[in-house]
PDB file of C-alpha atoms in Angstrom:
ATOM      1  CA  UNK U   1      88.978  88.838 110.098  1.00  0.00           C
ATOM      2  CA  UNK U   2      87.046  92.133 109.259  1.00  0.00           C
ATOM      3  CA  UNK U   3      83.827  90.040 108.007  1.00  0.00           C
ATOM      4  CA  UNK U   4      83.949  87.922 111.541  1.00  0.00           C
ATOM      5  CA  UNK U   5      83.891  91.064 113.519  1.00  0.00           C
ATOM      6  CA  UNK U   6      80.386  91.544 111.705  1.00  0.00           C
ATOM      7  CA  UNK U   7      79.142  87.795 112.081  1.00  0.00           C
ATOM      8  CA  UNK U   8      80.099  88.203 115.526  1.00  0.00           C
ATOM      9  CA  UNK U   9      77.491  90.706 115.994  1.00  0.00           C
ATOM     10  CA  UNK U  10      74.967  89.578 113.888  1.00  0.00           C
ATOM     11  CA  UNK U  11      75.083  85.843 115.605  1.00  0.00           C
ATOM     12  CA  UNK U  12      73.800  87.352 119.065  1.00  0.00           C
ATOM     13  CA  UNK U  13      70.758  88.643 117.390  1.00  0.00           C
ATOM     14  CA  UNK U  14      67.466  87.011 119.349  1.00  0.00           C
ATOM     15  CA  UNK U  15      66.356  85.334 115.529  1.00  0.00           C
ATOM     16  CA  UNK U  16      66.816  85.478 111.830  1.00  0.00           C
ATOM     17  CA  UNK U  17      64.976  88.199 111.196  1.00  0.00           C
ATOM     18  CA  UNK U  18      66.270  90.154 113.768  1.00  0.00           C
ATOM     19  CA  UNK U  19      69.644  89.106 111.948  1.00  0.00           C
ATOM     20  CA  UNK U  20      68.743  90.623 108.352  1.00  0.00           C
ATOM     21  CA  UNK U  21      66.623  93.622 109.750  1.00  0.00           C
ATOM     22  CA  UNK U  22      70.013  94.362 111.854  1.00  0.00           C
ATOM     23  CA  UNK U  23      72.801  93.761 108.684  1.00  0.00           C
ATOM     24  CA  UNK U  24      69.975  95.776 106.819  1.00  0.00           C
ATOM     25  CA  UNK U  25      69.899  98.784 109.148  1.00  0.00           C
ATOM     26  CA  UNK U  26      73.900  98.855 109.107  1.00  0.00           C
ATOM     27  CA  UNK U  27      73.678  98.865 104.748  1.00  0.00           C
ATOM     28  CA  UNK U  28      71.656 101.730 105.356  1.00  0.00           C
ATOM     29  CA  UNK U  29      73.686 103.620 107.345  1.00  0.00           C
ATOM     30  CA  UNK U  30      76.914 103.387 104.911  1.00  0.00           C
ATOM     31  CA  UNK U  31      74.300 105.217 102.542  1.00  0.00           C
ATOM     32  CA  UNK U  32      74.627 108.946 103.749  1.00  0.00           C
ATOM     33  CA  UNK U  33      78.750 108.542 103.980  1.00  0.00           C
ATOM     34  CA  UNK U  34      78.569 110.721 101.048  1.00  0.00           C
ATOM     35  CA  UNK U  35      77.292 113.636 103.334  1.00  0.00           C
ATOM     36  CA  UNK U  36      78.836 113.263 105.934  1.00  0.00           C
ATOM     37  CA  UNK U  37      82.759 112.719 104.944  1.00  0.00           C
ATOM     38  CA  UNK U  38      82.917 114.012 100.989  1.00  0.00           C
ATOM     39  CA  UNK U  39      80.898 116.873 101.309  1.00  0.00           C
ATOM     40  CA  UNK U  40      82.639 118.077 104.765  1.00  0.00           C
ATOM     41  CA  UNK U  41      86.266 117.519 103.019  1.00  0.00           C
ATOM     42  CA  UNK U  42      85.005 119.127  99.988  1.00  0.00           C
ATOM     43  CA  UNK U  43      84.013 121.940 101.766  1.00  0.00           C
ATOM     44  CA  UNK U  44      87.206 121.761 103.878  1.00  0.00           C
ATOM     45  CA  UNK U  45      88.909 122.185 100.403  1.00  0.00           C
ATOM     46  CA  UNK U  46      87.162 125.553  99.840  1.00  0.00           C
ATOM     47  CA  UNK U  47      87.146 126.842 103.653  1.00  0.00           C
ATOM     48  CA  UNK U  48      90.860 126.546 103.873  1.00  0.00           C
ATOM     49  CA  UNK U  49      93.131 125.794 100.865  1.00  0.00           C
ATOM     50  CA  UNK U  50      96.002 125.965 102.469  1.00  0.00           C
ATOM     51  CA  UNK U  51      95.633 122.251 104.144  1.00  0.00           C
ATOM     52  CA  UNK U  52      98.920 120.458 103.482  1.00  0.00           C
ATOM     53  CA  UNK U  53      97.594 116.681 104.605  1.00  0.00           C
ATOM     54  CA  UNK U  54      94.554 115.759 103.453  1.00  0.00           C
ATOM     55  CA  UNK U  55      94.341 113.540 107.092  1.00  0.00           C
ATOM     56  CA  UNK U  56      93.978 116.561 108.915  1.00  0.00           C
ATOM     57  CA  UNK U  57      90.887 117.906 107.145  1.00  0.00           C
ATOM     58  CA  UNK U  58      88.414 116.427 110.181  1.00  0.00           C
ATOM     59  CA  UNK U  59      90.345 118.091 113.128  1.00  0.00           C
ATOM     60  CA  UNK U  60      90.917 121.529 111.675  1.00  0.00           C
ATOM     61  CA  UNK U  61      86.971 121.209 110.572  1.00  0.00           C
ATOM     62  CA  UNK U  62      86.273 120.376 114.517  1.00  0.00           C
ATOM     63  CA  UNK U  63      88.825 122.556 115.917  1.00  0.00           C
ATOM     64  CA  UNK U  64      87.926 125.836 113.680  1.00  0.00           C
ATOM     65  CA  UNK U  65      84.159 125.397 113.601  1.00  0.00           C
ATOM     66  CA  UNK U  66      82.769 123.904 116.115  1.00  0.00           C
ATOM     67  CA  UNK U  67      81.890 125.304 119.662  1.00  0.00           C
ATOM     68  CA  UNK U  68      83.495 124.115 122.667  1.00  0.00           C
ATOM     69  CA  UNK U  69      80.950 122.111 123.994  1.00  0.00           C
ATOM     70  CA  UNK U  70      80.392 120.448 120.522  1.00  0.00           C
ATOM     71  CA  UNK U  71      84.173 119.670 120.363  1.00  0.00           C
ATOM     72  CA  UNK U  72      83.837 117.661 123.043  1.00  0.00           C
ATOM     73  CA  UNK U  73      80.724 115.766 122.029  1.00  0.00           C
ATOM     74  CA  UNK U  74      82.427 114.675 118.677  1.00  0.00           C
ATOM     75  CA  UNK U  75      85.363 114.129 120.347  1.00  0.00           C
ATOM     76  CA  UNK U  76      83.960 111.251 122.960  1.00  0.00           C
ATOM     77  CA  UNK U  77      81.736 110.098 119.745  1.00  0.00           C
ATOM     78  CA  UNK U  78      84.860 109.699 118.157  1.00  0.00           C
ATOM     79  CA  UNK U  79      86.772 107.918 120.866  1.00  0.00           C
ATOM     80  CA  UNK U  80      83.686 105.343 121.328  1.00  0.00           C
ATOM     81  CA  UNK U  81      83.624 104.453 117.544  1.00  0.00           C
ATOM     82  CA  UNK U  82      87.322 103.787 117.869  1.00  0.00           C
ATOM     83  CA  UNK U  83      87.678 101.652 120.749  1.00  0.00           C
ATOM     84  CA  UNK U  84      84.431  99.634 119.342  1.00  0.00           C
ATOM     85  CA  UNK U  85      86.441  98.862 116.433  1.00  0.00           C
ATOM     86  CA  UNK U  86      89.559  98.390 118.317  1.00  0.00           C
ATOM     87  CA  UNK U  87      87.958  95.903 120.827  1.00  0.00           C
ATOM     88  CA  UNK U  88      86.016  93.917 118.030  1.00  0.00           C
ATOM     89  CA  UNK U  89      88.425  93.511 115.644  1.00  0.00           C
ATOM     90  CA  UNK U  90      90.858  92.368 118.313  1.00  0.00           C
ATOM     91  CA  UNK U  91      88.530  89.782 119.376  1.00  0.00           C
ATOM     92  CA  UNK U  92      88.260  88.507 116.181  1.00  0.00           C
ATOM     93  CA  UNK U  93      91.714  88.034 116.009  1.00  0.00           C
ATOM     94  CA  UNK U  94      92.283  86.325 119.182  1.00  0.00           C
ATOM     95  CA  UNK U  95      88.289  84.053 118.490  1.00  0.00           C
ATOM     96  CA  UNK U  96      90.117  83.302 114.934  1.00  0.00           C
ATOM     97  CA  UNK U  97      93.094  82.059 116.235  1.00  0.00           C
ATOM     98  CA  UNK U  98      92.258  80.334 119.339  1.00  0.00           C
ATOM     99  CA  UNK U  99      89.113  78.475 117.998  1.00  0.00           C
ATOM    100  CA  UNK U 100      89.996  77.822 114.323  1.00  0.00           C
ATOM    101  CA  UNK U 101      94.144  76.645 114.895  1.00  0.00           C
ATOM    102  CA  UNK U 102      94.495  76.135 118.656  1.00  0.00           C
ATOM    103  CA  UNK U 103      91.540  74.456 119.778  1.00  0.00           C
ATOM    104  CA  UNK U 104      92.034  72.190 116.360  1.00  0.00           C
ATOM    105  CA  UNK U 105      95.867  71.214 116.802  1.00  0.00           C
ATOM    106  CA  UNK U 106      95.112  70.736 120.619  1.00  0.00           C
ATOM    107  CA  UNK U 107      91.460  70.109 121.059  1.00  0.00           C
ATOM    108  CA  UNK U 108      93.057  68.301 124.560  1.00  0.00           C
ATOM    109  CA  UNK U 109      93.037  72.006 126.220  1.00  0.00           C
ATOM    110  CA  UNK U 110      90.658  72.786 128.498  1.00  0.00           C
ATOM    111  CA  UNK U 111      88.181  76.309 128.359  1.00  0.00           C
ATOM    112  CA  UNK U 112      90.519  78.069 131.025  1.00  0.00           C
ATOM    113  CA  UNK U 113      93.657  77.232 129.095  1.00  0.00           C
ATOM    114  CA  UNK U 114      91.949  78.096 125.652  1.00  0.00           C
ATOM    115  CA  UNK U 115      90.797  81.415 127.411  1.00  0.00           C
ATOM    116  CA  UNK U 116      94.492  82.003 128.904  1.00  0.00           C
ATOM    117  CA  UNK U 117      95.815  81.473 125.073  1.00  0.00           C
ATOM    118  CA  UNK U 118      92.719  84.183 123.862  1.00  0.00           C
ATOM    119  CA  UNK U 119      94.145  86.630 126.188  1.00  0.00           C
ATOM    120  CA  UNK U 120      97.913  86.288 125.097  1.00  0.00           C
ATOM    121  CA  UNK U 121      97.353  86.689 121.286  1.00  0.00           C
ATOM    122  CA  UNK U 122      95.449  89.817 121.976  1.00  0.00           C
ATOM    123  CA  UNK U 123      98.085  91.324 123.554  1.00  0.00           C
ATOM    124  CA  UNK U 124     100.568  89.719 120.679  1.00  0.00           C
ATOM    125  CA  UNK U 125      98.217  91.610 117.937  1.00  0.00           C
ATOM    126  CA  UNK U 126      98.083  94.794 120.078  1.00  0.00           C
ATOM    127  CA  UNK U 127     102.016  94.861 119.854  1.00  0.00           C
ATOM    128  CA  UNK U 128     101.911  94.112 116.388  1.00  0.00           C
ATOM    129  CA  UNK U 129     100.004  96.975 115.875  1.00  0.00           C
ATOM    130  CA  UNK U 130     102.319  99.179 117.384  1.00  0.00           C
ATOM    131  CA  UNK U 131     104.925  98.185 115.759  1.00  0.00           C
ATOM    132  CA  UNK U 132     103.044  98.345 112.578  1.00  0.00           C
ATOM    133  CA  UNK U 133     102.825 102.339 112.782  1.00  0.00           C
ATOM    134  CA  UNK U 134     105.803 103.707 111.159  1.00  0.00           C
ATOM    135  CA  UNK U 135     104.810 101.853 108.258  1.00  0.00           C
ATOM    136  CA  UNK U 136     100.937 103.371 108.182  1.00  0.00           C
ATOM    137  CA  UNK U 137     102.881 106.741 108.081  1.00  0.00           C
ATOM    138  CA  UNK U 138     105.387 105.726 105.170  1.00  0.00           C
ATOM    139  CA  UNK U 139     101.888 106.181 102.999  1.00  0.00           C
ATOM    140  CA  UNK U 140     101.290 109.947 101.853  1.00  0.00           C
ATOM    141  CA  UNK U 141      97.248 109.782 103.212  1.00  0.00           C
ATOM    142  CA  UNK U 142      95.769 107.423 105.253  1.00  0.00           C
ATOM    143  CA  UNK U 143      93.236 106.442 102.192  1.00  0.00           C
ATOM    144  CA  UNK U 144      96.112 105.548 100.281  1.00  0.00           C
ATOM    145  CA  UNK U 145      97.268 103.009 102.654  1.00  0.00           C
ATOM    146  CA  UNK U 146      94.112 101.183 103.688  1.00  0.00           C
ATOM    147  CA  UNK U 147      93.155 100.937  99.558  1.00  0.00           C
ATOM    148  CA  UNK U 148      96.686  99.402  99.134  1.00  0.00           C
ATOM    149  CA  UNK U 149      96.360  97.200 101.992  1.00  0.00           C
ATOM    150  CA  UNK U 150      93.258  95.936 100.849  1.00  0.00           C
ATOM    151  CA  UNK U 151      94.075  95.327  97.400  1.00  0.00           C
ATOM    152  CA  UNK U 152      96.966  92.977  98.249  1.00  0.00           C
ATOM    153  CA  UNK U 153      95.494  91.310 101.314  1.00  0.00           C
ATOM    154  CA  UNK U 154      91.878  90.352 100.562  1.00  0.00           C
ATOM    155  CA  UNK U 155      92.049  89.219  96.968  1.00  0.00           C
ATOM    156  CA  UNK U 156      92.676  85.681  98.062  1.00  0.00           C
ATOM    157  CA  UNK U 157      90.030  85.613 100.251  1.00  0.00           C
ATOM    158  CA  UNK U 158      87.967  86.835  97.613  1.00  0.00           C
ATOM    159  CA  UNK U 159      88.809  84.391  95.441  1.00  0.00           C
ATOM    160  CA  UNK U 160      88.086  81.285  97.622  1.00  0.00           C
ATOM    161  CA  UNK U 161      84.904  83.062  98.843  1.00  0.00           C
ATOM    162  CA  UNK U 162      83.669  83.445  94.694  1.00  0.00           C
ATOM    163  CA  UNK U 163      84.696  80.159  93.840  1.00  0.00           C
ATOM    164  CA  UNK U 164      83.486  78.131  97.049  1.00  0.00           C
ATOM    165  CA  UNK U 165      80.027  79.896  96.929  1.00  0.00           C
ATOM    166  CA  UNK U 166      79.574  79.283  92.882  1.00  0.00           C
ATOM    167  CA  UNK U 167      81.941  76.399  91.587  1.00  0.00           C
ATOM    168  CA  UNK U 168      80.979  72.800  92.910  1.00  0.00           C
ATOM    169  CA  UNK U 169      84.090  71.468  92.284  1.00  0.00           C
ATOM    170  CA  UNK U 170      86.372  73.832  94.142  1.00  0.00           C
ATOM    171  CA  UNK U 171      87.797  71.690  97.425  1.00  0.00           C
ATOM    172  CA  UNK U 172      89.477  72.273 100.480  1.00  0.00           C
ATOM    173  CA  UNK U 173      93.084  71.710  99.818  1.00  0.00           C
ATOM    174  CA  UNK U 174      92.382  74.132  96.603  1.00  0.00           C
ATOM    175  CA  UNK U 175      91.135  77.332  98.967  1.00  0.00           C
ATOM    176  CA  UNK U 176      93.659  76.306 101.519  1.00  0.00           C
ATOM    177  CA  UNK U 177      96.585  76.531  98.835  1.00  0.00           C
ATOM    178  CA  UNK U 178      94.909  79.190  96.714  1.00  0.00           C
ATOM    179  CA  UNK U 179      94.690  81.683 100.153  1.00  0.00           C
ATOM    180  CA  UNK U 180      98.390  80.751 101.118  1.00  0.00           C
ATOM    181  CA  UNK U 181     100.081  81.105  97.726  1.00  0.00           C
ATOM    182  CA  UNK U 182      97.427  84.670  96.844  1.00  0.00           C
ATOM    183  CA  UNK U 183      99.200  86.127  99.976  1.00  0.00           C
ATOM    184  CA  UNK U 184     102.890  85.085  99.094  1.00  0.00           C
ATOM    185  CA  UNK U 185     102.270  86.364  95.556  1.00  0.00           C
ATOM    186  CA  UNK U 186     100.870  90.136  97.620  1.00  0.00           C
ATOM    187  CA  UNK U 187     103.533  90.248  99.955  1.00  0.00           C
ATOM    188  CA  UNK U 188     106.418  89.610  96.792  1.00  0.00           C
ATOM    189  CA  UNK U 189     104.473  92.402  94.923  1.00  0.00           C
ATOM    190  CA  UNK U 190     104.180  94.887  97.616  1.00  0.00           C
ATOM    191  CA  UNK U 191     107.923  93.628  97.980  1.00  0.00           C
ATOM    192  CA  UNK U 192     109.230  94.667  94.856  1.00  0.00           C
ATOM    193  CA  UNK U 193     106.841  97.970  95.202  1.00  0.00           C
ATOM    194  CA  UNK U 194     108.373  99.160  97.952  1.00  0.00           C
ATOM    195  CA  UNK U 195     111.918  98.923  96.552  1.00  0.00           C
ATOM    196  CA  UNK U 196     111.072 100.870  93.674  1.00  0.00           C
ATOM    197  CA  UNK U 197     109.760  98.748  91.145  1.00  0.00           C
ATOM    198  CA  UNK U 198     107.412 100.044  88.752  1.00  0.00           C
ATOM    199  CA  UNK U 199     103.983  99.702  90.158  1.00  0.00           C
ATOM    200  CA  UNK U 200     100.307  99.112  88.509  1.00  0.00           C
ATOM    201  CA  UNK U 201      97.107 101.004  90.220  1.00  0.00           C
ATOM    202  CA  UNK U 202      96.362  99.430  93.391  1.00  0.00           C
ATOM    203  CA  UNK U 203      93.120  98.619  92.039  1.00  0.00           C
ATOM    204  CA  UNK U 204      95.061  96.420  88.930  1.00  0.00           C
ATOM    205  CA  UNK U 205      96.854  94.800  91.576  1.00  0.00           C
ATOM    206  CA  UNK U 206      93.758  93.538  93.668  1.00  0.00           C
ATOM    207  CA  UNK U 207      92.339  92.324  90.112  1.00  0.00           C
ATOM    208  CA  UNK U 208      95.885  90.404  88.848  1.00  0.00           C
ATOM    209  CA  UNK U 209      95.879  88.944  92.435  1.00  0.00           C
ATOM    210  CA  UNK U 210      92.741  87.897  92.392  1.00  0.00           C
ATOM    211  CA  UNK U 211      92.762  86.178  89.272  1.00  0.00           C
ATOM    212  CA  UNK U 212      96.018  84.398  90.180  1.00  0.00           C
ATOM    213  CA  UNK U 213      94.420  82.760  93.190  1.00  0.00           C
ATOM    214  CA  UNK U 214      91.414  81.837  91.061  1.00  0.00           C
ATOM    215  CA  UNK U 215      93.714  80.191  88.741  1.00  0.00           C
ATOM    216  CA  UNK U 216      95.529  78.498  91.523  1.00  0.00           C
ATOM    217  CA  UNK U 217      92.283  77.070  93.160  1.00  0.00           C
ATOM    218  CA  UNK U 218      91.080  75.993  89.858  1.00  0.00           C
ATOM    219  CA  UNK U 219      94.742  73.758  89.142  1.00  0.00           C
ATOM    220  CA  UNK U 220      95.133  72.843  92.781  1.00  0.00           C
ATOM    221  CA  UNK U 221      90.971  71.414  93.154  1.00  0.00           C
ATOM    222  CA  UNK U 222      91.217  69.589  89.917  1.00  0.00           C
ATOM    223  CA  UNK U 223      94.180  67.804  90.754  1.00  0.00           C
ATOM    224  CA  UNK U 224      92.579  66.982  94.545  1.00  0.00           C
ATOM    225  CA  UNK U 225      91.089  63.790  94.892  1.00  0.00           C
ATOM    226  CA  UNK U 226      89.052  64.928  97.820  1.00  0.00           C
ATOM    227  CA  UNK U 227      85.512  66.343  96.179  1.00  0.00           C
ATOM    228  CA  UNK U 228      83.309  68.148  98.455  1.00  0.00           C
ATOM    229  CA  UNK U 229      80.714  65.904 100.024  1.00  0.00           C
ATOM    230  CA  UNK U 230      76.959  66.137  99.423  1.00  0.00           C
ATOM    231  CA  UNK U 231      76.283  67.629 102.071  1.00  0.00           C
ATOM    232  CA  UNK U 232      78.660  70.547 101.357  1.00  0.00           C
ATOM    233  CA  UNK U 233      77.252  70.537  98.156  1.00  0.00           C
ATOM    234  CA  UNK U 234      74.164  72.303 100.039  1.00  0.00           C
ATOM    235  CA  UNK U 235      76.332  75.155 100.498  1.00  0.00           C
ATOM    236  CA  UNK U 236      76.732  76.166  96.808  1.00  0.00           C
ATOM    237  CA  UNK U 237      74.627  78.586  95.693  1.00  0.00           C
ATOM    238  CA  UNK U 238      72.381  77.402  93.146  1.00  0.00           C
ATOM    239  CA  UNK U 239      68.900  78.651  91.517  1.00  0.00           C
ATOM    240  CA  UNK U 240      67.265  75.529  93.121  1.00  0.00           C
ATOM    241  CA  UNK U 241      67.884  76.373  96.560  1.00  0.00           C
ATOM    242  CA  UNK U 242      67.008  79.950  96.262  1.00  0.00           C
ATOM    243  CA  UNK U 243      63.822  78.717  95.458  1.00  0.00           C
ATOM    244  CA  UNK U 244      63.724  75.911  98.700  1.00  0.00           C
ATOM    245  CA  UNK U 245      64.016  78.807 101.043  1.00  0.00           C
ATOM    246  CA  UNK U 246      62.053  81.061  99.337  1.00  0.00           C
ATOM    247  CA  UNK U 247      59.073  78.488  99.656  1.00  0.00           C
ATOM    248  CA  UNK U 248      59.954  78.031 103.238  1.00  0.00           C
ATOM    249  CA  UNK U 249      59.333  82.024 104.072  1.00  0.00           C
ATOM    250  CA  UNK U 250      56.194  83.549 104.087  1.00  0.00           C
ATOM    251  CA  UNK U 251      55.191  85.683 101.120  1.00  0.00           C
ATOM    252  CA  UNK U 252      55.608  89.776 101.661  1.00  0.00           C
ATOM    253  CA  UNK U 253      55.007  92.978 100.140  1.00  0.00           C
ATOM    254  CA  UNK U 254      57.999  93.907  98.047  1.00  0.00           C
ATOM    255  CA  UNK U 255      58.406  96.978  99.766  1.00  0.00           C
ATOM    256  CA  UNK U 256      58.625  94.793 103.088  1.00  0.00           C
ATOM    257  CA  UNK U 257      60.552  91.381 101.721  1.00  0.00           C
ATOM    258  CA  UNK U 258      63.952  92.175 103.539  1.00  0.00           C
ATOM    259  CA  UNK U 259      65.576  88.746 102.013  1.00  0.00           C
TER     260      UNK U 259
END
């Protein structure tokens, strides 16, 4: 869901190019997040020691430093970078389920009726989220909890995406059972985690998990007899058609060859 909020964007670019140039402005911009959050909470560590939370290191920075009229910049830049994620990852959601499982199981239902159905599970996720609070403030630091999150929800995904991209005989039915059975093996683990179990490094975790649901694509694709088709087979990433699109772009300075 967090990758579609990204091809979401990058499909209304005006062409390809516009496309990369775009996805490789946004790379760039992930490059000075060593300025401008370590630095400021390592200097937050030496300004005031006595911080309890490590979460409250950016307001006491803003609220201590700053000038009033630059409070109130950062704030609003704040509040815009949040709703933007807010809104896009919520439409995600709702595209994700409407198009890919509604629209599928019913593809009777008219545009007003899949539109109707958008709206409803937007509001359903926006009450999940709610709800879903108290347990983003069972973690210690916010860090902690979206680095534990991650490492037991997207190793599946990462699995099917490795294995679909590079191994030609990976199938449907072997992502479709390797993503649901990765995510009942997470939710078991972060299961017996939270009732005290001895846990690994979230980091071991993400790599056990992701191994499992390699291993269960791998058992569940041999034993398929549904092989990809040829033209699927296009979508496998091989040294032959790096080469076919290389041939079809024109030739650039390395400095200026975005691909």
């Amino acid at each position: 869901m967090h990758k579609s909020i990204y091809c979401t964007k990058v499909l209304g670019a005006k062409s390809i190019d516009h496309a990369r140039w775009g996805s490789l402005l946004a790379g760039l911009l992930k490059l000075p997040v060593l300025f401008l959050m370590v630095y400021p909470g390592l200097m937050a560590k030496v300004v005031f020691p006595d911080l309890e939370t490590p979460d409250t290191v950016f307001p006491t920075l803003v609220s201590e430093l700053l000038p009033s009229g630059l409070k109130g910049l950062v704030l609003a830049g704040l509040m815009a970078a949040i709703m933007s994620s807010i809104d896009s990852t919520l439409h995600s959601a709702s595209t994700l389920i409407t198009l890919d499982f509604v629209q599928k199981l019913k593809p009777q239902l008219t545009t007003v009726q899949l539109t109707k159905i958008g709206k409803f599970v937007t509001l359903l996720f926006m009450i999940i989220s709610i709800l879903w609070v108290p347990v983003v403030a069972s973690f210690e630091t916010l860090f902690m909890y979206l680095q534990s999150a991650l490492a037991y929800l997207v190793p599946p995904v990462v699995a099917v995406f490795i294995l679909g991209l590079f191994w030609p005989g990976a199938t449907n039915k072997g992502a479709l059972w390797g993503m649901v059975g990765g995510h009942i093996a997470a939710i078991l683990t972060l299961f017996f985690v939270s009732q005290g179990f001895e846990s690994l490094h979230f980091l071991e975790i993400a790599a056990l998990l992701t191994l499992f649901a390699m291993i269960l694509i791998f058992i569940i694709s041999n034993f398929d007899p549904h092989k990809i088709t040829l033209e699927q087979r296009n979508y496998i990433w091989t040294r032959e058609n790096l080469k076919i699109i290389e041939s079809k772009l024109p030739t650039k300075i390395w400095w200026q060859d975005y691909r």
